[in-house]
């Protein structure tokens, strides 16, 4: 194997090395300068880095870019076609029961408000007087409409109608759910098209 390390001579006891690091002569130049590591990428003359130049170039290109005139501005609508294959009778019964109760309460309140408005307008007194004169005789005063259509009687009658409505509406809705499930097994159910705007 050849020695390729330069003009150093080989001695019998080992390699004849040069002076040790502490014995090297220091250059006779002026004061020592600070160490500057080599730069991997040279700095441009205008002082900006290459990335900044690229970013600035992209920004200027985007600023010079003109908007397209043929671009679509209307939003696109996504549509989905679904089918109601089955209606749960238990959930239908619960929902119909609550809705019928709400409808019954609204019916009772509406009847009470209507009776008070008609009584304030004097409808019962005028109509009742006419009916009592038409049905009256010497022995009796005729039919008393005001006592028959009193507020407690009207509220009781309306409450009975509301309870009947709750029972019938719940039963009919549950029966309708069973009938729908049977018919959906044959024809596939009701198809719905749902649209979503983006």
PDB file of C-alpha atoms in Angstrom:
ATOM      1  CA  UNK A   1       0.000   0.000   0.000  1.00  0.00           C
ATOM      2  CA  UNK A   2       1.406   3.372  -0.953  1.00  0.00           C
ATOM      3  CA  UNK A   3       1.497   6.464   1.191  1.00  0.00           C
ATOM      4  CA  UNK A   4      -0.631   9.177  -0.398  1.00  0.00           C
ATOM      5  CA  UNK A   5      -0.545  11.790   2.345  1.00  0.00           C
ATOM      6  CA  UNK A   6       2.040  14.022   0.756  1.00  0.00           C
ATOM      7  CA  UNK A   7       5.740  14.620   1.169  1.00  0.00           C
ATOM      8  CA  UNK A   8       5.893  13.350   4.756  1.00  0.00           C
ATOM      9  CA  UNK A   9       8.681  10.774   5.285  1.00  0.00           C
ATOM     10  CA  UNK A  10       8.257   7.437   7.017  1.00  0.00           C
ATOM     11  CA  UNK A  11      10.675   6.687   9.875  1.00  0.00           C
ATOM     12  CA  UNK A  12      11.540   3.417  11.559  1.00  0.00           C
ATOM     13  CA  UNK A  13       9.573   4.207  14.714  1.00  0.00           C
ATOM     14  CA  UNK A  14       6.459   5.496  12.932  1.00  0.00           C
ATOM     15  CA  UNK A  15       5.419   8.324  10.711  1.00  0.00           C
ATOM     16  CA  UNK A  16       7.459  11.484  10.692  1.00  0.00           C
ATOM     17  CA  UNK A  17       4.658  13.921  11.362  1.00  0.00           C
ATOM     18  CA  UNK A  18       4.920  17.674  11.076  1.00  0.00           C
ATOM     19  CA  UNK A  19       4.825  20.039  14.024  1.00  0.00           C
ATOM     20  CA  UNK A  20       2.182  19.575  16.642  1.00  0.00           C
ATOM     21  CA  UNK A  21      -0.857  21.868  16.667  1.00  0.00           C
ATOM     22  CA  UNK A  22       0.587  23.879  19.546  1.00  0.00           C
ATOM     23  CA  UNK A  23       3.963  24.208  17.834  1.00  0.00           C
ATOM     24  CA  UNK A  24       2.671  25.559  14.512  1.00  0.00           C
ATOM     25  CA  UNK A  25       3.748  29.009  13.607  1.00  0.00           C
ATOM     26  CA  UNK A  26       0.987  31.576  13.619  1.00  0.00           C
ATOM     27  CA  UNK A  27       0.717  33.793  10.573  1.00  0.00           C
ATOM     28  CA  UNK A  28       2.302  37.187  10.942  1.00  0.00           C
ATOM     29  CA  UNK A  29      -0.730  38.989   9.587  1.00  0.00           C
ATOM     30  CA  UNK A  30      -2.754  41.531  11.544  1.00  0.00           C
ATOM     31  CA  UNK A  31      -5.375  40.795  14.206  1.00  0.00           C
ATOM     32  CA  UNK A  32      -7.361  37.575  13.870  1.00  0.00           C
ATOM     33  CA  UNK A  33     -10.592  37.844  11.899  1.00  0.00           C
ATOM     34  CA  UNK A  34     -13.916  36.295  13.058  1.00  0.00           C
ATOM     35  CA  UNK A  35     -14.807  32.972  11.554  1.00  0.00           C
ATOM     36  CA  UNK A  36     -17.395  33.071   8.758  1.00  0.00           C
ATOM     37  CA  UNK A  37     -18.865  29.666   7.790  1.00  0.00           C
ATOM     38  CA  UNK A  38     -19.439  29.088   4.100  1.00  0.00           C
ATOM     39  CA  UNK A  39     -22.949  29.795   2.876  1.00  0.00           C
ATOM     40  CA  UNK A  40     -24.867  27.053   1.118  1.00  0.00           C
ATOM     41  CA  UNK A  41     -26.810  29.520  -1.052  1.00  0.00           C
ATOM     42  CA  UNK A  42     -25.361  32.849  -2.097  1.00  0.00           C
ATOM     43  CA  UNK A  43     -27.271  35.903  -1.035  1.00  0.00           C
ATOM     44  CA  UNK A  44     -28.678  37.892  -3.961  1.00  0.00           C
ATOM     45  CA  UNK A  45     -27.362  41.361  -4.524  1.00  0.00           C
ATOM     46  CA  UNK A  46     -30.620  43.088  -3.634  1.00  0.00           C
ATOM     47  CA  UNK A  47     -30.590  41.449  -0.151  1.00  0.00           C
ATOM     48  CA  UNK A  48     -33.806  39.394  -0.466  1.00  0.00           C
ATOM     49  CA  UNK A  49     -33.926  35.647  -0.246  1.00  0.00           C
ATOM     50  CA  UNK A  50     -34.988  33.450  -3.103  1.00  0.00           C
ATOM     51  CA  UNK A  51     -38.168  32.338  -1.281  1.00  0.00           C
ATOM     52  CA  UNK A  52     -39.205  35.933  -0.734  1.00  0.00           C
ATOM     53  CA  UNK A  53     -38.599  36.662  -4.395  1.00  0.00           C
ATOM     54  CA  UNK A  54     -40.775  33.720  -5.367  1.00  0.00           C
ATOM     55  CA  UNK A  55     -43.521  34.749  -2.949  1.00  0.00           C
ATOM     56  CA  UNK A  56     -43.363  38.322  -4.197  1.00  0.00           C
ATOM     57  CA  UNK A  57     -43.509  37.091  -7.762  1.00  0.00           C
ATOM     58  CA  UNK A  58     -46.574  34.958  -7.040  1.00  0.00           C
ATOM     59  CA  UNK A  59     -48.309  37.851  -5.258  1.00  0.00           C
ATOM     60  CA  UNK A  60     -47.627  40.186  -8.159  1.00  0.00           C
ATOM     61  CA  UNK A  61     -48.838  37.554 -10.628  1.00  0.00           C
ATOM     62  CA  UNK A  62     -52.026  37.063  -8.579  1.00  0.00           C
ATOM     63  CA  UNK A  63     -52.528  40.829  -8.483  1.00  0.00           C
ATOM     64  CA  UNK A  64     -52.178  41.028 -12.241  1.00  0.00           C
ATOM     65  CA  UNK A  65     -54.545  38.085 -12.792  1.00  0.00           C
ATOM     66  CA  UNK A  66     -57.905  39.169 -14.121  1.00  0.00           C
ATOM     67  CA  UNK A  67     -61.143  37.449 -13.028  1.00  0.00           C
ATOM     68  CA  UNK A  68     -62.705  35.060 -15.458  1.00  0.00           C
ATOM     69  CA  UNK A  69     -65.890  36.302 -17.053  1.00  0.00           C
ATOM     70  CA  UNK A  70     -67.290  32.854 -17.795  1.00  0.00           C
ATOM     71  CA  UNK A  71     -67.170  31.564 -14.194  1.00  0.00           C
ATOM     72  CA  UNK A  72     -70.406  30.184 -12.769  1.00  0.00           C
ATOM     73  CA  UNK A  73     -71.740  32.233  -9.850  1.00  0.00           C
ATOM     74  CA  UNK A  74     -74.971  30.311  -9.112  1.00  0.00           C
ATOM     75  CA  UNK A  75     -74.682  27.797  -6.236  1.00  0.00           C
ATOM     76  CA  UNK A  76     -74.818  24.126  -7.130  1.00  0.00           C
ATOM     77  CA  UNK A  77     -77.668  22.090  -5.654  1.00  0.00           C
ATOM     78  CA  UNK A  78     -77.097  18.526  -4.534  1.00  0.00           C
ATOM     79  CA  UNK A  79     -80.103  16.204  -4.681  1.00  0.00           C
ATOM     80  CA  UNK A  80     -80.685  12.867  -2.993  1.00  0.00           C
ATOM     81  CA  UNK A  81     -83.551  10.516  -3.757  1.00  0.00           C
ATOM     82  CA  UNK A  82     -84.728   8.644  -0.649  1.00  0.00           C
ATOM     83  CA  UNK A  83     -87.583   6.283   0.107  1.00  0.00           C
ATOM     84  CA  UNK A  84     -89.659   5.922   3.272  1.00  0.00           C
ATOM     85  CA  UNK A  85     -89.673   2.152   3.565  1.00  0.00           C
ATOM     86  CA  UNK A  86     -91.266   1.764   7.025  1.00  0.00           C
ATOM     87  CA  UNK A  87     -92.996   3.849   9.676  1.00  0.00           C
ATOM     88  CA  UNK A  88     -92.659   2.733  13.298  1.00  0.00           C
ATOM     89  CA  UNK A  89     -96.208   2.424  14.719  1.00  0.00           C
ATOM     90  CA  UNK A  90     -95.046   3.102  18.297  1.00  0.00           C
ATOM     91  CA  UNK A  91     -93.365   6.390  17.375  1.00  0.00           C
ATOM     92  CA  UNK A  92     -96.340   7.363  15.210  1.00  0.00           C
ATOM     93  CA  UNK A  93     -98.683   6.712  18.126  1.00  0.00           C
ATOM     94  CA  UNK A  94     -96.624   8.839  20.534  1.00  0.00           C
ATOM     95  CA  UNK A  95     -96.328  11.752  18.138  1.00  0.00           C
ATOM     96  CA  UNK A  96    -100.005  11.662  17.169  1.00  0.00           C
ATOM     97  CA  UNK A  97    -101.028  11.485  20.849  1.00  0.00           C
ATOM     98  CA  UNK A  98     -99.027  14.581  21.735  1.00  0.00           C
ATOM     99  CA  UNK A  99    -100.258  16.482  18.683  1.00  0.00           C
ATOM    100  CA  UNK A 100    -103.892  15.584  19.371  1.00  0.00           C
ATOM    101  CA  UNK A 101    -103.547  16.738  23.005  1.00  0.00           C
ATOM    102  CA  UNK A 102    -102.159  20.052  21.803  1.00  0.00           C
ATOM    103  CA  UNK A 103    -105.019  20.341  19.316  1.00  0.00           C
ATOM    104  CA  UNK A 104    -107.581  19.566  22.061  1.00  0.00           C
ATOM    105  CA  UNK A 105    -106.167  22.252  24.363  1.00  0.00           C
ATOM    106  CA  UNK A 106    -106.247  24.783  21.520  1.00  0.00           C
ATOM    107  CA  UNK A 107    -109.872  23.819  20.822  1.00  0.00           C
ATOM    108  CA  UNK A 108    -110.943  24.398  24.441  1.00  0.00           C
ATOM    109  CA  UNK A 109    -109.142  27.755  24.628  1.00  0.00           C
ATOM    110  CA  UNK A 110    -110.585  28.874  21.292  1.00  0.00           C
ATOM    111  CA  UNK A 111    -114.116  27.952  22.383  1.00  0.00           C
ATOM    112  CA  UNK A 112    -113.759  29.920  25.636  1.00  0.00           C
ATOM    113  CA  UNK A 113    -112.400  33.002  23.840  1.00  0.00           C
ATOM    114  CA  UNK A 114    -115.162  32.820  21.222  1.00  0.00           C
ATOM    115  CA  UNK A 115    -117.872  32.553  23.886  1.00  0.00           C
ATOM    116  CA  UNK A 116    -116.526  35.586  25.788  1.00  0.00           C
ATOM    117  CA  UNK A 117    -116.352  37.648  22.603  1.00  0.00           C
ATOM    118  CA  UNK A 118    -119.901  36.736  21.604  1.00  0.00           C
ATOM    119  CA  UNK A 119    -121.182  37.449  25.120  1.00  0.00           C
ATOM    120  CA  UNK A 120    -119.468  40.838  25.147  1.00  0.00           C
ATOM    121  CA  UNK A 121    -121.095  41.692  21.812  1.00  0.00           C
ATOM    122  CA  UNK A 122    -124.559  40.808  23.184  1.00  0.00           C
ATOM    123  CA  UNK A 123    -125.246  37.995  20.753  1.00  0.00           C
ATOM    124  CA  UNK A 124    -126.641  35.590  23.350  1.00  0.00           C
ATOM    125  CA  UNK A 125    -128.959  38.184  24.883  1.00  0.00           C
ATOM    126  CA  UNK A 126    -130.446  39.309  21.567  1.00  0.00           C
ATOM    127  CA  UNK A 127    -130.775  35.825  20.101  1.00  0.00           C
ATOM    128  CA  UNK A 128    -132.009  34.430  23.441  1.00  0.00           C
ATOM    129  CA  UNK A 129    -134.695  37.144  23.699  1.00  0.00           C
ATOM    130  CA  UNK A 130    -135.940  36.390  20.203  1.00  0.00           C
ATOM    131  CA  UNK A 131    -136.055  32.628  20.857  1.00  0.00           C
ATOM    132  CA  UNK A 132    -137.838  33.086  24.216  1.00  0.00           C
ATOM    133  CA  UNK A 133    -140.500  35.314  22.621  1.00  0.00           C
ATOM    134  CA  UNK A 134    -141.026  32.826  19.799  1.00  0.00           C
ATOM    135  CA  UNK A 135    -141.329  29.800  22.079  1.00  0.00           C
ATOM    136  CA  UNK A 136    -143.010  31.516  25.035  1.00  0.00           C
ATOM    137  CA  UNK A 137    -146.623  31.279  26.090  1.00  0.00           C
ATOM    138  CA  UNK A 138    -148.842  32.517  28.903  1.00  0.00           C
ATOM    139  CA  UNK A 139    -147.779  29.710  31.239  1.00  0.00           C
ATOM    140  CA  UNK A 140    -144.005  29.660  30.423  1.00  0.00           C
ATOM    141  CA  UNK A 141    -141.415  32.144  29.311  1.00  0.00           C
ATOM    142  CA  UNK A 142    -140.038  29.964  26.505  1.00  0.00           C
ATOM    143  CA  UNK A 143    -136.580  28.548  25.878  1.00  0.00           C
ATOM    144  CA  UNK A 144    -133.754  30.284  27.774  1.00  0.00           C
ATOM    145  CA  UNK A 145    -130.735  30.273  25.470  1.00  0.00           C
ATOM    146  CA  UNK A 146    -128.406  32.113  27.832  1.00  0.00           C
ATOM    147  CA  UNK A 147    -128.745  29.533  30.602  1.00  0.00           C
ATOM    148  CA  UNK A 148    -128.357  26.670  28.130  1.00  0.00           C
ATOM    149  CA  UNK A 149    -125.233  28.133  26.483  1.00  0.00           C
ATOM    150  CA  UNK A 150    -123.501  29.220  29.664  1.00  0.00           C
ATOM    151  CA  UNK A 151    -119.702  29.186  29.825  1.00  0.00           C
ATOM    152  CA  UNK A 152    -119.355  26.087  32.078  1.00  0.00           C
ATOM    153  CA  UNK A 153    -121.590  24.044  29.785  1.00  0.00           C
ATOM    154  CA  UNK A 154    -119.689  25.177  26.711  1.00  0.00           C
ATOM    155  CA  UNK A 155    -116.320  24.320  28.279  1.00  0.00           C
ATOM    156  CA  UNK A 156    -117.539  20.873  29.409  1.00  0.00           C
ATOM    157  CA  UNK A 157    -118.927  20.090  25.962  1.00  0.00           C
ATOM    158  CA  UNK A 158    -115.721  21.276  24.280  1.00  0.00           C
ATOM    159  CA  UNK A 159    -113.559  19.223  26.667  1.00  0.00           C
ATOM    160  CA  UNK A 160    -115.538  16.063  25.846  1.00  0.00           C
ATOM    161  CA  UNK A 161    -115.075  16.709  22.145  1.00  0.00           C
ATOM    162  CA  UNK A 162    -111.330  17.269  22.692  1.00  0.00           C
ATOM    163  CA  UNK A 163    -110.926  13.966  24.581  1.00  0.00           C
ATOM    164  CA  UNK A 164    -112.776  12.066  21.848  1.00  0.00           C
ATOM    165  CA  UNK A 165    -110.568  13.772  19.276  1.00  0.00           C
ATOM    166  CA  UNK A 166    -107.406  12.691  21.142  1.00  0.00           C
ATOM    167  CA  UNK A 167    -108.488   9.044  21.234  1.00  0.00           C
ATOM    168  CA  UNK A 168    -109.642   8.922  17.622  1.00  0.00           C
ATOM    169  CA  UNK A 169    -106.634  10.768  16.217  1.00  0.00           C
ATOM    170  CA  UNK A 170    -104.169   8.516  18.062  1.00  0.00           C
ATOM    171  CA  UNK A 171    -105.947   5.341  16.985  1.00  0.00           C
ATOM    172  CA  UNK A 172    -106.297   6.426  13.369  1.00  0.00           C
ATOM    173  CA  UNK A 173    -102.653   7.509  13.112  1.00  0.00           C
ATOM    174  CA  UNK A 174    -101.430   4.186  14.529  1.00  0.00           C
ATOM    175  CA  UNK A 175    -103.702   2.252  12.203  1.00  0.00           C
ATOM    176  CA  UNK A 176    -102.467   4.354   9.315  1.00  0.00           C
ATOM    177  CA  UNK A 177     -98.857   3.447  10.179  1.00  0.00           C
ATOM    178  CA  UNK A 178     -99.706  -0.284  10.022  1.00  0.00           C
ATOM    179  CA  UNK A 179    -101.508   0.153   6.713  1.00  0.00           C
ATOM    180  CA  UNK A 180     -98.572   2.131   5.294  1.00  0.00           C
ATOM    181  CA  UNK A 181     -96.104  -0.580   6.282  1.00  0.00           C
ATOM    182  CA  UNK A 182     -98.236  -3.199   4.539  1.00  0.00           C
ATOM    183  CA  UNK A 183     -98.546  -1.146   1.373  1.00  0.00           C
ATOM    184  CA  UNK A 184     -94.827  -0.219   1.417  1.00  0.00           C
ATOM    185  CA  UNK A 185     -93.979  -3.934   1.438  1.00  0.00           C
ATOM    186  CA  UNK A 186     -95.732  -4.270  -1.938  1.00  0.00           C
ATOM    187  CA  UNK A 187     -94.947  -1.026  -3.759  1.00  0.00           C
ATOM    188  CA  UNK A 188     -91.736   0.058  -1.960  1.00  0.00           C
ATOM    189  CA  UNK A 189     -92.940   3.112  -0.052  1.00  0.00           C
ATOM    190  CA  UNK A 190     -93.012   6.826  -0.769  1.00  0.00           C
ATOM    191  CA  UNK A 191     -90.018   8.264  -2.631  1.00  0.00           C
ATOM    192  CA  UNK A 192     -88.695  11.676  -1.612  1.00  0.00           C
ATOM    193  CA  UNK A 193     -86.202  13.919  -3.393  1.00  0.00           C
ATOM    194  CA  UNK A 194     -84.169  16.041  -0.951  1.00  0.00           C
ATOM    195  CA  UNK A 195     -82.101  18.997  -2.166  1.00  0.00           C
ATOM    196  CA  UNK A 196     -79.192  20.665  -0.368  1.00  0.00           C
ATOM    197  CA  UNK A 197     -77.757  24.033  -1.360  1.00  0.00           C
ATOM    198  CA  UNK A 198     -73.966  24.394  -1.133  1.00  0.00           C
TER     199      UNK A 198
END
